[in-house]
Short mmCIF file of C-alpha atoms in Angstrom, two decimals:
data_model
loop_
_atom_site.label_atom_id
_atom_site.label_comp_id
_atom_site.label_asym_id
_atom_site.label_seq_id
_atom_site.Cartn_x
_atom_site.Cartn_y
_atom_site.Cartn_z
CA MET V 1 0.22 -0.03 0.13
CA ASN V 2 1.80 3.23 -1.23
CA ALA V 3 1.62 6.48 0.92
CA SER V 4 -1.35 8.25 -0.84
CA ARG V 5 -3.69 4.78 -0.41
CA LYS V 6 -2.53 5.10 3.19
CA ALA V 7 -3.69 8.46 3.32
CA ALA V 8 -6.77 7.81 1.54
CA LEU V 9 -7.82 4.99 3.73
CA ALA V 10 -7.26 6.88 6.83
CA ALA V 11 -9.66 9.61 5.52
CA VAL V 12 -12.18 7.33 4.71
CA LEU V 13 -12.11 5.25 8.18
CA ALA V 14 -12.45 8.87 9.67
CA ALA V 15 -15.44 9.73 7.66
CA SER V 16 -17.07 6.26 8.31
CA THR V 17 -16.44 6.43 11.92
CA LEU V 18 -18.13 10.07 11.80
CA LEU V 19 -20.89 8.76 9.75
CA ALA V 20 -21.91 5.79 12.07
CA ALA V 21 -21.94 8.24 15.21
CA CYS V 22 -24.24 10.53 13.37
CA GLN V 23 -26.58 7.57 12.44
CA GLN V 24 -26.67 6.24 15.78
CA GLY V 25 -26.89 9.55 17.60
CA GLY V 26 -29.04 11.41 15.76
CA GLY V 27 -28.72 15.27 16.37
CA PHE V 28 -25.07 15.80 15.76
CA GLN V 29 -24.85 19.74 15.47
CA VAL V 30 -21.73 21.82 14.44
CA GLY V 31 -22.92 25.44 14.25
CA ASN V 32 -25.83 25.41 11.97
CA VAL V 33 -24.96 22.21 10.10
CA ASP V 34 -26.97 19.24 11.42
CA LEU V 35 -24.48 16.33 10.58
CA GLY V 36 -26.67 13.82 11.33
CA ALA V 37 -29.09 15.15 8.36
CA ILE V 38 -26.20 15.23 6.17
CA ALA V 39 -25.06 11.72 7.10
CA LYS V 40 -28.64 10.55 6.45
CA GLY V 41 -28.18 12.14 2.98
CA VAL V 42 -25.30 10.77 1.99
CA GLY V 43 -26.32 7.40 3.04
CA LYS V 44 -29.33 7.84 0.63
CA LEU V 45 -27.08 8.94 -2.12
CA ARG V 46 -25.07 5.59 -2.63
CA ASP V 47 -28.57 4.39 -3.60
CA VAL V 48 -29.29 6.24 -7.02
CA LYS V 49 -29.05 3.29 -9.13
CA GLU V 50 -28.10 3.14 -12.92
CA PRO V 51 -31.50 3.58 -14.29
CA GLU V 52 -32.06 6.46 -12.08
CA GLU V 53 -28.79 7.81 -12.59
CA ILE V 54 -29.66 7.72 -16.66
CA GLN V 55 -32.95 9.34 -16.29
CA ILE V 56 -31.56 12.09 -13.95
CA GLY V 57 -28.94 12.98 -16.94
CA GLY V 58 -31.58 12.78 -19.49
CA SER V 59 -33.50 15.38 -17.69
CA MET V 60 -30.41 17.49 -17.23
CA ALA V 61 -29.30 16.84 -20.68
CA GLU V 62 -33.01 17.99 -21.92
CA THR V 63 -32.12 21.60 -19.79
CA LEU V 64 -28.57 21.88 -21.33
CA LEU V 65 -30.11 21.46 -24.93
CA GLY V 66 -33.00 24.00 -23.83
CA ALA V 67 -30.12 26.59 -23.67
CA SER V 68 -28.85 25.80 -27.24
CA PRO V 69 -30.34 23.21 -29.65
CA LEU V 70 -28.43 20.53 -31.27
CA LEU V 71 -26.87 21.42 -34.64
CA ASP V 72 -29.17 20.39 -37.86
CA ASP V 73 -25.90 18.12 -39.44
CA ALA V 74 -27.07 14.34 -38.93
CA GLU V 75 -23.85 13.15 -40.50
CA LEU V 76 -21.86 15.41 -38.03
CA GLN V 77 -23.78 14.14 -35.07
CA LYS V 78 -23.62 10.50 -36.24
CA TYR V 79 -19.69 10.90 -36.74
CA VAL V 80 -19.51 12.29 -32.96
CA ASN V 81 -21.30 9.33 -31.92
CA ASP V 82 -19.27 6.90 -33.32
CA VAL V 83 -15.95 8.49 -31.94
CA GLY V 84 -17.47 8.95 -28.50
CA MET V 85 -18.96 5.59 -27.95
CA TRP V 86 -15.73 4.02 -29.56
CA VAL V 87 -13.64 5.91 -26.54
CA ALA V 88 -16.62 5.08 -24.01
CA GLN V 89 -16.20 1.42 -24.60
CA GLN V 90 -12.53 1.77 -23.13
CA SER V 91 -14.04 2.85 -19.76
CA GLU V 92 -15.47 1.04 -16.99
CA ARG V 93 -18.84 1.90 -17.98
CA PRO V 94 -19.31 0.62 -21.59
CA GLY V 95 -22.56 -0.31 -21.37
CA LEU V 96 -24.30 2.77 -20.46
CA PRO V 97 -26.46 4.45 -23.27
CA TRP V 98 -23.85 6.90 -24.36
CA HIS V 99 -25.33 9.73 -26.32
CA PHE V 100 -23.17 12.39 -27.87
CA GLY V 101 -24.29 15.71 -29.67
CA VAL V 102 -23.13 19.13 -31.19
CA ASN V 103 -25.22 22.10 -29.98
CA SER V 104 -25.72 25.49 -31.94
CA SER V 105 -23.58 27.57 -29.94
CA ASP V 106 -20.51 29.46 -30.62
CA HIS V 107 -18.96 29.56 -27.44
CA ILE V 108 -16.04 26.81 -26.61
CA ASN V 109 -17.45 24.46 -24.15
CA ALA V 110 -18.24 20.79 -23.87
CA PHE V 111 -20.54 19.40 -21.11
CA ALA V 112 -21.31 15.96 -19.47
CA ALA V 113 -24.41 14.99 -17.78
CA PRO V 114 -24.99 11.55 -15.74
CA GLY V 115 -25.70 8.35 -17.36
CA GLY V 116 -23.53 9.16 -20.64
CA TYR V 117 -25.03 12.29 -22.11
CA ILE V 118 -22.26 14.48 -23.58
CA ILE V 119 -22.72 17.57 -25.36
CA VAL V 120 -19.91 19.74 -27.42
CA THR V 121 -20.77 22.99 -28.51
CA LYS V 122 -19.84 24.27 -32.31
CA GLY V 123 -17.34 26.68 -31.12
CA MET V 124 -15.42 23.74 -29.52
CA MET V 125 -15.90 21.90 -32.79
CA ARG V 126 -14.24 24.68 -34.58
CA GLN V 127 -11.32 24.59 -32.46
CA LEU V 128 -10.27 21.03 -33.15
CA ARG V 129 -7.93 20.10 -35.81
CA ASN V 130 -8.31 16.20 -36.05
CA GLU V 131 -10.34 13.42 -34.62
CA GLY V 132 -7.57 12.76 -31.99
CA GLU V 133 -8.30 16.05 -30.43
CA LEU V 134 -11.82 15.44 -30.48
CA ALA V 135 -11.37 12.18 -28.82
CA GLY V 136 -9.33 13.72 -26.52
CA VAL V 137 -12.20 16.11 -25.51
CA LEU V 138 -15.03 13.72 -25.85
CA ALA V 139 -12.62 11.29 -23.42
CA HIS V 140 -12.46 14.12 -20.75
CA GLU V 141 -16.41 14.56 -20.66
CA ILE V 142 -16.96 10.37 -20.41
CA SER V 143 -14.55 10.84 -17.48
CA HIS V 144 -16.87 12.94 -15.78
CA VAL V 145 -19.84 10.49 -16.18
CA THR V 146 -17.85 7.16 -15.21
CA ARG V 147 -16.60 9.13 -12.20
CA LYS V 148 -20.09 10.52 -11.49
CA HIS V 149 -18.73 13.82 -10.88
CA HIS V 150 -22.16 15.47 -11.74
CA LEU V 151 -24.22 13.37 -9.66
CA ASN V 152 -21.84 13.52 -6.52
CA ALA V 153 -21.88 17.52 -7.02
CA LEU V 154 -25.91 17.37 -7.17
CA LYS V 155 -25.91 15.18 -3.82
CA LYS V 156 -23.58 17.50 -1.94
CA SER V 157 -25.34 20.67 -2.94
CA GLY V 158 -28.05 19.60 -0.88
CA PHE V 159 -30.55 18.06 -3.49
CA ALA V 160 -29.71 14.83 -1.82
CA ASP V 161 -33.43 14.59 -0.54
CA LEU V 162 -34.79 15.29 -4.18
CA LEU V 163 -32.45 12.84 -5.96
CA SER V 164 -33.11 10.09 -3.16
CA GLU V 165 -36.83 10.47 -2.61
CA GLY V 166 -38.57 12.67 -5.36
CA VAL V 167 -36.85 12.11 -8.44
CA ALA V 168 -34.80 8.54 -8.21
CA ALA V 169 -37.62 6.55 -6.28
CA GLY V 170 -40.00 8.36 -9.02
CA THR V 171 -38.63 6.71 -12.20
CA GLY V 172 -42.20 5.73 -13.42
CA SER V 173 -42.62 9.67 -13.18
CA LYS V 174 -42.79 11.71 -16.41
CA HIS V 175 -39.71 12.68 -17.85
CA SER V 176 -41.08 16.46 -18.36
CA GLU V 177 -41.90 16.47 -14.38
CA LEU V 178 -38.23 15.38 -13.71
CA VAL V 179 -36.88 18.09 -16.04
CA ARG V 180 -38.91 20.85 -14.29
CA GLN V 181 -37.94 19.65 -10.98
CA LEU V 182 -33.89 19.27 -12.32
CA SER V 183 -33.84 22.49 -14.37
CA GLY V 184 -32.98 24.92 -11.72
CA PRO V 185 -30.18 22.68 -9.78
CA THR V 186 -28.95 21.67 -13.32
CA LYS V 187 -28.56 25.57 -14.65
CA GLU V 188 -26.89 26.41 -10.96
CA LEU V 189 -24.56 23.25 -11.25
CA TYR V 190 -23.22 24.08 -14.79
CA ALA V 191 -23.11 27.65 -14.26
CA ARG V 192 -21.06 27.30 -11.10
CA GLY V 193 -18.80 24.31 -12.44
CA LEU V 194 -17.20 21.09 -10.56
CA ASP V 195 -14.56 20.98 -8.26
CA LYS V 196 -11.49 21.74 -9.73
CA GLY V 197 -9.93 18.44 -8.49
CA ASP V 198 -12.89 16.80 -10.67
CA GLU V 199 -11.43 18.53 -13.77
CA PHE V 200 -8.03 17.54 -13.14
CA GLU V 201 -9.09 13.96 -12.46
CA ALA V 202 -11.25 13.77 -15.82
CA ASP V 203 -8.15 15.02 -17.58
CA ARG V 204 -6.11 12.42 -16.23
CA ILE V 205 -8.21 9.72 -16.92
CA GLY V 206 -9.15 11.28 -20.29
CA VAL V 207 -6.04 10.99 -21.89
CA VAL V 208 -5.67 7.30 -20.89
CA LEU V 209 -9.01 6.69 -22.63
CA ALA V 210 -8.39 8.10 -25.72
CA ALA V 211 -4.97 6.31 -25.89
CA ARG V 212 -6.87 2.91 -25.22
CA ALA V 213 -9.00 3.84 -28.06
CA GLY V 214 -5.88 3.87 -30.26
CA TYR V 215 -5.43 7.59 -30.68
CA ASP V 216 -2.27 9.09 -29.38
CA PRO V 217 -2.72 10.70 -25.86
CA TYR V 218 -1.87 14.46 -26.69
CA GLY V 219 -4.89 15.33 -28.63
CA LEU V 220 -6.56 16.80 -25.33
CA PRO V 221 -3.51 18.59 -24.29
CA ALA V 222 -3.05 19.75 -27.95
CA VAL V 223 -6.53 21.32 -27.25
CA LEU V 224 -5.22 22.76 -24.01
CA THR V 225 -2.25 24.46 -25.78
CA THR V 226 -4.78 26.07 -28.10
CA LEU V 227 -7.26 27.60 -25.47
CA ALA V 228 -3.91 28.67 -23.15
CA THR V 229 -3.39 31.58 -25.15
CA ALA V 230 -6.79 32.73 -25.23
CA ASP V 231 -8.01 35.89 -23.91
CA PRO V 232 -9.67 35.37 -20.53
CA LYS V 233 -11.95 37.99 -21.13
CA ASP V 234 -13.16 36.51 -24.49
CA ASN V 235 -16.84 36.11 -24.33
CA TYR V 236 -16.92 32.88 -26.32
CA LEU V 237 -14.56 31.22 -23.41
CA SER V 238 -16.07 33.05 -20.32
CA LEU V 239 -18.14 30.07 -19.18
CA LEU V 240 -15.40 27.52 -19.89
CA TYR V 241 -12.75 29.75 -17.87
CA LYS V 242 -15.21 30.23 -15.08
CA THR V 243 -16.03 26.59 -14.52
CA HIS V 244 -12.65 25.16 -15.18
CA PRO V 245 -9.06 25.39 -14.04
CA LEU V 246 -7.08 27.74 -16.57
CA PRO V 247 -5.65 25.55 -19.42
CA GLN V 248 -1.90 26.25 -17.79
CA ALA V 249 -2.86 24.84 -14.70
CA ARG V 250 -4.44 21.67 -16.61
CA LEU V 251 -1.34 21.27 -18.59
CA ASP V 252 1.39 21.57 -15.20
CA LYS V 253 -0.86 19.15 -13.64
CA LEU V 254 -1.06 16.61 -16.65
CA ALA V 255 2.56 17.00 -17.60
CA PRO V 256 4.39 14.31 -15.14
CA GLY V 257 2.06 11.67 -16.02
CA LEU V 258 1.92 12.20 -19.91
CA GLY V 259 5.66 11.44 -19.74
CA THR V 260 4.96 8.00 -18.81
CA LEU V 261 3.03 7.85 -22.62
CA ASP V 262 5.65 9.27 -24.59
CA ALA V 263 6.18 6.38 -26.70
CA ILE V 264 3.02 5.95 -28.17
CA ASN V 265 2.52 7.38 -31.54
CA ALA V 266 -0.95 6.92 -33.56
CA PRO V 267 -3.24 7.95 -36.30
CA GLN V 268 -4.94 11.42 -35.58
CA ASN V 269 -7.60 10.76 -38.48
CA ALA V 270 -7.62 14.31 -39.54
CA ASP V 271 -8.83 13.95 -43.22
CA ARG V 272 -12.12 11.97 -41.54
CA PHE V 273 -12.30 14.73 -39.14
CA GLN V 274 -12.21 17.66 -41.81
CA LYS V 275 -14.82 16.02 -44.01
CA PHE V 276 -17.41 15.75 -41.36
CA THR V 277 -16.66 19.10 -39.96
CA LYS V 278 -16.25 21.23 -43.48
CA ASN V 279 -19.89 22.76 -42.74
CA LEU V 280 -18.69 24.35 -39.77
CA ARG V 281 -16.03 26.29 -41.20
CA VAL V 282 -18.39 28.06 -43.62
CA ALA V 283 -19.37 31.91 -42.73
CA SER V 284 -23.28 31.17 -42.96
CA ASN V 285 -23.21 28.53 -40.68
CA MET A 3 24.43 11.07 -51.32
CA GLY A 4 23.16 14.04 -53.00
CA LYS A 5 20.12 11.94 -53.22
CA ARG A 6 20.04 11.73 -49.56
CA ILE A 7 20.71 15.27 -48.80
CA SER A 8 17.88 16.49 -50.85
CA ALA A 9 15.16 14.13 -49.28
CA VAL A 10 16.24 15.78 -45.84
CA VAL A 11 16.02 18.96 -47.24
CA LEU A 12 12.47 18.39 -48.67
CA SER A 13 11.14 16.54 -45.65
CA ALA A 14 12.34 19.89 -43.64
CA LEU A 15 10.54 22.36 -45.93
CA LEU A 16 7.20 20.42 -46.13
CA PRO A 17 4.54 20.03 -43.60
CA LEU A 18 3.86 16.41 -42.93
CA GLN A 19 0.29 16.85 -43.18
CA GLY A 20 -1.99 18.69 -45.72
CA HIS A 21 -2.91 21.25 -43.69
CA ALA A 22 -1.67 24.75 -43.42
CA ALA A 23 0.99 25.76 -40.88
CA GLU A 24 -0.50 27.70 -37.68
CA SER A 25 1.17 30.26 -35.78
CA GLY A 26 2.14 29.81 -32.07
CA PHE A 27 5.34 30.57 -29.98
CA ALA A 28 7.40 28.84 -27.72
CA ALA A 29 6.30 28.38 -24.22
CA ARG A 30 9.44 28.07 -22.75
CA ALA A 31 13.30 28.15 -23.91
CA THR A 32 13.92 24.86 -25.35
CA ASP A 33 16.25 22.97 -28.24
CA LEU A 34 15.06 22.36 -31.50
CA ARG A 35 15.57 18.83 -32.43
CA ALA A 36 16.23 17.27 -35.78
CA ARG A 37 13.61 14.34 -35.19
CA PRO A 38 10.82 13.94 -32.94
CA ALA A 39 12.79 12.10 -30.08
CA GLU A 40 14.71 13.20 -27.20
CA SER A 41 17.63 11.62 -28.44
CA ALA A 42 17.76 13.33 -31.48
CA PRO A 43 20.40 15.78 -32.33
CA ALA A 44 19.40 19.67 -30.97
CA THR A 45 19.95 21.69 -34.34
CA GLY A 46 19.00 24.99 -32.42
CA ARG A 47 17.74 27.02 -29.59
CA LEU A 48 14.35 28.60 -29.35
CA ALA A 49 13.94 31.57 -27.00
CA LYS A 50 10.94 31.84 -24.57
CA LYS A 51 8.03 33.60 -26.50
CA GLN A 52 9.62 32.95 -29.84
CA LYS A 53 7.02 33.27 -32.64
CA LEU A 54 7.01 30.03 -34.78
CA ASP A 55 5.11 28.43 -37.37
CA ILE A 56 3.70 25.10 -36.04
CA LEU A 57 3.66 22.52 -39.05
CA ALA A 58 2.41 19.11 -37.62
CA ARG A 59 2.34 17.08 -34.47
CA GLU A 60 3.36 13.50 -33.99
CA GLY A 61 2.32 12.32 -30.49
CA ASN A 62 4.00 14.71 -28.04
CA TRP A 63 6.14 16.17 -30.54
CA THR A 64 5.17 19.22 -32.98
CA GLN A 65 7.14 20.30 -35.91
CA VAL A 66 7.89 24.07 -36.12
CA ARG A 67 9.63 26.25 -38.22
CA GLY A 68 11.20 29.55 -36.74
CA THR A 69 14.05 32.03 -37.78
CA GLY A 70 16.50 29.29 -36.47
CA GLY A 71 14.98 26.57 -39.11
CA THR A 72 12.66 23.82 -39.12
CA GLY A 73 12.63 21.14 -36.24
CA TRP A 74 10.93 19.33 -33.55
CA VAL A 75 10.05 20.61 -29.96
CA ARG A 76 7.78 18.85 -27.30
CA LEU A 77 3.93 19.75 -27.83
CA LEU A 78 3.93 20.96 -24.32
CA ASP A 79 6.80 23.30 -25.10
CA VAL A 80 4.69 25.25 -27.85
CA ARG A 81 1.65 27.43 -27.50
CA TYR A 82 -0.93 27.64 -30.50
CA GLU A 83 -2.08 31.09 -31.39
CA ALA A 84 -5.09 32.45 -29.53
CA PRO A 85 -8.27 30.63 -30.60
CA ALA A 86 -9.92 33.88 -31.38
CA ALA A 87 -7.97 34.09 -34.51
CA ARG A 88 -9.30 30.35 -35.23
CA ALA A 89 -12.99 31.21 -35.05
CA LEU A 90 -14.93 32.59 -37.91
CA PRO A 91 -14.54 36.21 -38.05
CA ALA A 92 -18.29 36.65 -39.89
CA ALA A 93 -19.64 34.45 -36.95
CA ARG A 94 -17.66 36.58 -34.33
CA VAL A 95 -19.04 39.95 -35.34
CA LYS A 96 -22.57 39.10 -35.81
CA PRO A 97 -24.54 39.18 -32.62
CA LEU A 98 -25.95 35.36 -31.86
CA LYS A 99 -29.44 36.12 -31.41
CA ASP A 100 -29.84 37.82 -34.58
CA ASN A 101 -29.81 34.47 -36.42
CA GLY A 102 -32.07 32.81 -33.91
CA ILE A 103 -28.92 30.82 -32.45
CA ARG A 104 -28.51 31.14 -28.64
CA GLY A 105 -24.88 31.10 -27.61
CA PHE A 106 -23.68 29.11 -24.19
CA SER A 107 -22.87 32.06 -22.01
CA GLU A 108 -24.01 31.74 -18.40
CA GLU A 109 -26.87 33.91 -19.25
CA ASP A 110 -27.97 31.63 -22.04
CA LEU A 111 -27.79 28.61 -19.70
CA LEU A 112 -29.87 30.43 -16.86
CA ALA A 113 -32.31 31.64 -19.43
CA GLY A 114 -32.75 28.59 -21.30
CA VAL A 115 -36.19 26.83 -21.83
CA PRO A 116 -35.84 22.92 -21.91
CA GLY A 117 -38.44 21.02 -24.16
CA ASN A 118 -38.83 17.35 -24.79
CA SER A 119 -38.12 17.32 -28.39
CA GLU A 120 -34.36 18.17 -28.33
CA LEU A 121 -33.54 14.83 -26.26
CA GLY A 122 -35.36 12.66 -28.66
CA LYS A 123 -33.30 14.17 -31.53
CA LEU A 124 -30.44 13.40 -29.61
CA LYS A 125 -31.04 9.87 -29.15
CA LYS A 126 -31.86 9.27 -32.73
CA TYR A 127 -28.05 9.85 -33.35
CA ALA A 128 -26.97 7.33 -30.68
CA ALA A 129 -24.20 4.77 -32.20
CA THR A 130 -24.01 0.96 -31.14
CA ALA A 131 -20.97 -0.37 -29.61
CA LYS A 132 -20.44 -2.65 -32.65
CA ASP A 133 -20.99 0.11 -35.35
CA ALA A 134 -18.71 2.23 -33.11
CA SER A 135 -15.93 -0.42 -32.94
CA GLY A 136 -16.18 -1.01 -36.82
CA TYR A 137 -15.78 2.65 -37.64
CA ALA A 138 -12.64 2.80 -35.48
CA ARG A 139 -11.02 -0.15 -37.04
CA SER A 140 -11.74 1.14 -40.46
CA ALA A 141 -9.70 3.77 -39.34
CA GLY A 142 -6.84 2.21 -38.42
CA LEU A 143 -7.18 2.40 -34.60
CA LYS A 144 -6.07 -0.28 -32.46
CA PRO A 145 -7.39 -0.81 -28.91
CA ARG A 146 -4.58 -0.75 -26.20
CA GLN A 147 -4.25 -1.88 -22.68
CA LEU A 148 -3.20 1.06 -20.55
CA ASP A 149 -3.30 1.84 -16.89
CA TYR A 150 -4.75 5.01 -15.62
CA LEU A 151 -1.93 7.76 -14.46
CA ASP A 152 -1.10 7.89 -10.95
CA PRO A 153 -2.97 10.96 -9.23
CA GLY A 154 0.31 12.20 -7.78
CA ASP A 155 -1.60 13.64 -4.84
CA TYR A 156 -4.02 12.60 -2.41
CA LEU A 157 -7.61 11.27 -3.35
CA SER A 158 -10.38 13.07 -1.69
CA ILE A 159 -13.13 10.51 -0.78
CA GLU A 160 -15.11 10.91 -3.77
CA GLN A 161 -12.59 10.14 -5.98
CA LEU A 162 -11.83 6.60 -4.23
CA PRO A 163 -13.02 3.73 -6.90
CA ASP A 164 -15.89 1.81 -5.71
CA ASP A 165 -13.49 -1.47 -5.15
CA PHE A 166 -10.99 0.43 -2.97
CA PHE A 167 -11.58 -1.77 0.02
CA ASN A 168 -11.81 -4.98 -2.13
CA GLU A 169 -8.03 -5.41 -2.57
#
């Protein structure tokens, strides 16, 4: 057992003890915070089953698509699904119903929702040079799903009861009702972003997923070396910059691990990518 | 011998792929190498912020052209020009809402009105695992076994794998 595992184990044991104490003792107050209630919530959260996760994610994706609809380009959409599905097959959750879409926004960003829903903006697609870079961006988003980053963030921000009682238990309830209930929390979450640690983790997992899929692992870093020079005041990047660590910080975090993947060289499939994205590069689109 | 030299000169002048060179700069001072390998001889030195044309990328190496000639440097040692310059000027000067397409700023996100039809469309485009695998192999992609990278710092509780205690 190495040092980081020992430290993590100690942290988990401490947390479990606290959790048990809270559950047994009832009211365990620290200031205004009722740890007992939180412990109860956390206990319930572990019960979000995969079908519920997928239904929650679908509702969240509906809200994201409500802000910017899908681009009307079936060939491009199918292409992105082929690439994304292939990368997702390299993850621990290949059997999720993965869905990938390009929306109509000129802003530069990409989003994941629980259960396998991933949306990339048209603006982000325009920044990419080849399929290897696309695979890198999709792999980062796939990692958010496999590690349940958004689901955990929803839980942490006090929607535990909504998820475990109202939403998750009501899988028979209408999709539209679920969308209505989750719309506010979804908007709040995607406007605020995940913890920075989640973003670094998605980078670290993403480069490996892309490499497992047969791409070179430097697709995502190549995108980051492009975004690193952007003007932080650029409106087209404002939400990405607000919700993610700066590209330079992400590259710095990735660099040591990437070194271990140096020997890999692989196809970037620039021609196939250019063919399917050519409509994005005409001014009328 | 003459033939060999001309081949070397030619490959140094031409980008490896059929794309126009992009502009960028050196993120830090670094050696310019003759080939995409750490073991390749250094053919020059780049100063930090030195402007470059970035001609191609092979894995973690980029082929660049600067005042000191053409050579290879690590991807993480270069920066591509700002993405603003890569986006379409026509799309950028036109207010987004004029053509009825919303953007994805924070304001757009918060003002969005979800509807059922878009999710239905998204589902229509889904690929099966079999299709995706065939499509990948048709482009020469070969799956590889690779472990995840060492996080290099302590994990938070949320980041622990589900099977953490099973080992």
